[in-house]
C-alpha atoms as one frame of an Amber mdcrd trajectory, in Angstrom:
protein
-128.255  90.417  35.909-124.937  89.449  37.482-122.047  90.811  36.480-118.148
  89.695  36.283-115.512  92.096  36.019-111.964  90.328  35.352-109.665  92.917
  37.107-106.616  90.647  35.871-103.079  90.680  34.798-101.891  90.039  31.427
 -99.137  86.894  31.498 -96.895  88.309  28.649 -98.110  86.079  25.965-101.452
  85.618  23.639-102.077  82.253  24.627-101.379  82.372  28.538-103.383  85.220
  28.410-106.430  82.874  26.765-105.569  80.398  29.584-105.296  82.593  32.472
-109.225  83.795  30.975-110.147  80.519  31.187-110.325  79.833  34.368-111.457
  83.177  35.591-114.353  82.974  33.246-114.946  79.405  34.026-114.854  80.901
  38.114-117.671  83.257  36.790-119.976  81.307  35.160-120.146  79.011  38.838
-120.882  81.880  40.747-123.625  82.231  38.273-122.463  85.660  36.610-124.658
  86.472  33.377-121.614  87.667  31.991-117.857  88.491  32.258-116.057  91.690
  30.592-112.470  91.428  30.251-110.210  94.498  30.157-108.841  96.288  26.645
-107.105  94.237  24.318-106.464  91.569  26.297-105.261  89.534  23.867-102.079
  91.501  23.713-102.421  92.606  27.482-102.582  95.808  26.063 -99.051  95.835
  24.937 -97.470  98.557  22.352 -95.289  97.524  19.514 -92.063  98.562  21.605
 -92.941  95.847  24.123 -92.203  93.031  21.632 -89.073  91.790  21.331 -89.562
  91.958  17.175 -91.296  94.888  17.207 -94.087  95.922  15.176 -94.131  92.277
  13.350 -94.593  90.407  16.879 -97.883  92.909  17.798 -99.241  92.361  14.784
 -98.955  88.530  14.515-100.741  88.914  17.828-103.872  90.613  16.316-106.387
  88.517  15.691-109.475  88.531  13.373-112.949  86.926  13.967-112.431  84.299
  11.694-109.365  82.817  13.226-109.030  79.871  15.535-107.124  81.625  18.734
-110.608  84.421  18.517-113.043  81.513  18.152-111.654  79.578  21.505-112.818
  82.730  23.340-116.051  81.932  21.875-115.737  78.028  22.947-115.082  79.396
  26.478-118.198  81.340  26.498-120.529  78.474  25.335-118.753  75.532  27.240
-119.497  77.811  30.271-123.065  79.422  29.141-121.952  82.719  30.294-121.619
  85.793  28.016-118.249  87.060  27.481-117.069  90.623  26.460-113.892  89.535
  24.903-111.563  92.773  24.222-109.032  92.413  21.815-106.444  93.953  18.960
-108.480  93.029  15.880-106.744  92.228  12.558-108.796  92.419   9.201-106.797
  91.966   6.176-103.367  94.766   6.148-105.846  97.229   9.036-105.400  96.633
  12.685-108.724  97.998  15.211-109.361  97.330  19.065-112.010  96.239  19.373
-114.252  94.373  21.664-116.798  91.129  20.828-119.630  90.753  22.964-120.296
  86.879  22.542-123.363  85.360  23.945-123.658  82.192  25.984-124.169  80.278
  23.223-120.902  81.608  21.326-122.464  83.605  18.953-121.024  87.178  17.954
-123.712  89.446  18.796-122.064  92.893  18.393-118.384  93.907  17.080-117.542
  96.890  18.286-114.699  98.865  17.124-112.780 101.809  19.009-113.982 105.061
  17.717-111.818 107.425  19.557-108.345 106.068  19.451-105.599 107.776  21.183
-103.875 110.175  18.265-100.494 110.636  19.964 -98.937 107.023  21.110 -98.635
 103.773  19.565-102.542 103.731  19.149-101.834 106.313  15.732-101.226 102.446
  14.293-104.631 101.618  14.437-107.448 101.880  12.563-110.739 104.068  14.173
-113.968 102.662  13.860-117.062 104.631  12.762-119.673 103.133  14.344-121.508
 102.727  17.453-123.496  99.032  18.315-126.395  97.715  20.726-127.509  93.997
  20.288-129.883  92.233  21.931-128.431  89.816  25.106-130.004  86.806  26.102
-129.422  86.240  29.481-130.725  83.334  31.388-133.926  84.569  32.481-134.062
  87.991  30.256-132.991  89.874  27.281-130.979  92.875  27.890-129.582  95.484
  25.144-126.128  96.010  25.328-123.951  98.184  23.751-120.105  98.979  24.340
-117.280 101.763  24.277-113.613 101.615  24.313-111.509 103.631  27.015-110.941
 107.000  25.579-114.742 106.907  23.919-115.598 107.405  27.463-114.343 111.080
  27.635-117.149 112.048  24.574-120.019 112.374  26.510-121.461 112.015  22.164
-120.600 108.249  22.490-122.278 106.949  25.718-125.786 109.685  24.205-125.766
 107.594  21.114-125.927 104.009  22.326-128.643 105.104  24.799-130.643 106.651
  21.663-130.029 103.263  19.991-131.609 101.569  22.958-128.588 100.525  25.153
-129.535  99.695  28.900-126.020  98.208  29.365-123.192  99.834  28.162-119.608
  97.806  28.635-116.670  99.669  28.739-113.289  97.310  28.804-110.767 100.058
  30.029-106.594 100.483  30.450-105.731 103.280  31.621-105.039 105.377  35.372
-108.602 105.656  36.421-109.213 108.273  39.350-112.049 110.760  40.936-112.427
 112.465  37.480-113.043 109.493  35.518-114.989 108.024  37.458-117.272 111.379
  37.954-117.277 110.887  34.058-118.907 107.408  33.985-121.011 108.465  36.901
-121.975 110.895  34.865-122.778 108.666  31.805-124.880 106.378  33.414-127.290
 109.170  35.343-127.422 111.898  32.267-128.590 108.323  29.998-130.176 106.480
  32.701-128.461 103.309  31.806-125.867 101.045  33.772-121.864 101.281  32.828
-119.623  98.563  33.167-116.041  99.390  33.386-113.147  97.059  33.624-109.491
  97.920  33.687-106.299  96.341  34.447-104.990  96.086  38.075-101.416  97.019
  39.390 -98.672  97.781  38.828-100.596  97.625  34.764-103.109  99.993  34.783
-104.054 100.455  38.489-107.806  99.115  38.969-110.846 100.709  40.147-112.686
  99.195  37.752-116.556  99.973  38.527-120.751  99.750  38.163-123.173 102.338
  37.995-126.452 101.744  37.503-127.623 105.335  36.705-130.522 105.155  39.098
-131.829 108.281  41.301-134.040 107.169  43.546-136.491 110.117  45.550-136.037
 109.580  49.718-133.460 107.211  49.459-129.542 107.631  50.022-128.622 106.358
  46.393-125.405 107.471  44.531-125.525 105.189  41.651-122.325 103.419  42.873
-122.680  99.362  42.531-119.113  98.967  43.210-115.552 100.563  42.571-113.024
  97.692  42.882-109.270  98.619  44.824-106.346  98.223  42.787-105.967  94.427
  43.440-106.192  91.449  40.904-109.513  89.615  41.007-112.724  88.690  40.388
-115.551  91.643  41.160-119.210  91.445  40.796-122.308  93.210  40.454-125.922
  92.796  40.080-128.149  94.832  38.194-131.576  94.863  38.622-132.802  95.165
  35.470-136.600  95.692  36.088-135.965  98.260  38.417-134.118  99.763  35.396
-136.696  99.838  32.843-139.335 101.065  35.645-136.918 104.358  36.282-136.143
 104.886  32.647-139.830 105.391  31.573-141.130 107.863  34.532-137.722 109.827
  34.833-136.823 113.070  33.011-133.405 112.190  31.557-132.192 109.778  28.888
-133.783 110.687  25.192-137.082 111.794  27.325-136.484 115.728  26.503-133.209
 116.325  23.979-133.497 119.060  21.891-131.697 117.742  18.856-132.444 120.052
  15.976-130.498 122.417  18.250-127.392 120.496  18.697-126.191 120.966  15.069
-122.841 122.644  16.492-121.633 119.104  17.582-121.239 118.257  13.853-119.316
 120.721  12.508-115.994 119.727  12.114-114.148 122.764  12.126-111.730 123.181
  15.254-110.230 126.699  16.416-107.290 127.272  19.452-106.827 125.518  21.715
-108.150 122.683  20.292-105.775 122.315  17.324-104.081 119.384  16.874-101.417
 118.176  14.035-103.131 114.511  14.222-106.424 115.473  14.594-108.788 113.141
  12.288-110.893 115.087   9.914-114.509 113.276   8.664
C-alpha cells in the first residue's frame, strides 16, 4: 500500500486551496499512491477566525458540509484520479461547526466521517463542536482491502484514542496534523503504532505554517533485525512524501505478536472512565460527559 503525504501550504483561500490539491493529488495517483492524506482542515488552511478579514462570518462561510458542492469536488478529484483521498476539513452541519476529516475512496464514495474528539479547549478551537465517536471502514485499494480508521491532531496525545480504533479493527490509522511536531510527538506516534501494532500516518503542514515532519510508522518489531518502526519522517520542506506499507507483512506480525488487543486486561481499566478530575488536572473548560 503506497502512501501520499501532502506536506503543503495553504494559498489563503478555500478554492486555491482545492486547486493547489488538485494537482498534488493528481501527482499522486501517477506515481501510483493508494492514497493521499492531506493535512488538518485544509479547507481553511487551518486558519482561526482572527485570520479573516470579516471575522468569525468569513471562517464560517468557509466550513463546509458533506452535502455541498465545494466538499463533493474533493470527492470528484478522488474518483477522476482512482486514488483514495483523506480530505481534512472544517465541517459545517446546520448552526454546529466540527473538524473533521473524510476518508473518500477511489471511487468517491464517503467511507468514514470522522469528527475531532479532543479539540483544543483554550484557542479558537472552543468554537467547535467535539465529536463522540471513533470510526474504521473498510478501504479498497487496488489490489486489497485495508481497515482504516483516523484521529485528529490533539487525539494523538490520548493514548485511549489510537487503543480504540485498533480494538475496532484499524490496521491504518490516518492522522492529518497542524501543529509543531518534535522528538516527543513523534515518540508518541511511535509509540501508537508499536503498543497497537498498526501503521500511523501523520501529515502536517510545512514551514513557516506548522513546521513538517510529517511521518510513517508501521508498528513492526522484527526479532534479529535493526528495525525501529520508522518508514519515513519528512524535513520541514513543502512536498510530496511517500511510503509503502506492506500490508501482509502486517497482518502476519499482528497475529503471532504479544501486543495490540492480544492480552488487555479491560475489566481492570474501569479508572479511565471516571470522569472526576482532582489538581493538577483542573481545568475551567474542561468538558464533562
Amino acid at each position: 500500500m503506497k502512501v501520499a503525504l501532502l506536506q503543503i501550504l495553504p494559498t489563503g483561500s478555500a478554492e486555491d486551496n482545492y486547486q493547489k490539491a488538485s494537482l498534488y493529488i493528481k501527482e499522486a495517483a501517477e506515481s501510483g499512491a493508494d492514497i493521499a492524506i492531506l493535512p488538518e482542515c485544509w479547507n481553511t488552511g487551518y486558519s482561526s477566525p482572527e485570520e479573516y478579514p470579516d471575522g468569525q462570518k468569513g471562517w464560517r462561510e468557509d466550513a463546509i458540509s458533506q452535502g455541498s458542492e465545494d466538499f463533493k469536488k474533493y470527492c470528484q478529484i478522488a474518483k477522476n484520479n482512482e486514488i483514495a483521498l483523506a480530505f481534512a476539513y472544517l465541517e459545517a452541519d446546520e448552526d454546529k461547526i466540527y473538524n473533521s476529516v473524510a476518508q473518500i475512496d477511489r471511487f468517491g464514495q464517503v467511507i468514514l466521517n470522522y469528527r475531532k474528539v479532543h479539540t483544543v479547549r483554550k484557542n479558537w478551537e472552543q468554537k467547535i463542536q467535539s465529536g463522540n465517536e471513533f470510526f474504521v471502514a473498510d478501504l479498497h485499494i487496488k489490489n486489497d482491502i485495508v481497515k482504516i480508521g483516523a484521529m485528529i491532531c490533539y487525539d494523538r496525545e490520548f493514548p485511549e484514542a489510537a487503543r480504540i480504533l485498533m480494538h475496532k479493527g484499524a490496521e491504518i490509522i490516518l492522522v492529518p496534523n497542524a501543529c509543531f511536531i518534535e522528538t516527543n510527538r513523534l515518540s508518541q506516534l511511535r509509540s501508537r503504532a508499536f503498543e497497537n501494532m498498526v501503521g500511523m500516518v501523520t501529515v502536517n503542514y510545512p514551514s513557516p505554517k506548522e513546521n513538517g515532519h510529517s511521518s510513517v510508522y508501521d508498528g513492526l518489531r522484527i526479532k534479529g533485525e535493526d528495525y525501529n518502526s520508522e518508514i519515513i519522517v519528512a524535513d520541514e520542506t513543502e512536498g510530496l512524501f511517500y511510503a509503502y506499507f506492506d500490508i501482509e507483512k502486517l497482518r502476519k506480525y499482528r497475529s503471532r505478536e504479544l501486543w495490540g488487543d492480544s492480552y488487555r486486561k479491560p475489566w481492570l481499566y474501569q479508572d479511565l472512565i471516571d470522569d472526576d478530575k482532582a489538581d493538577p488536572f483542573l481545568r475551567k473548560n474542561a468538558e464533562k460527559k
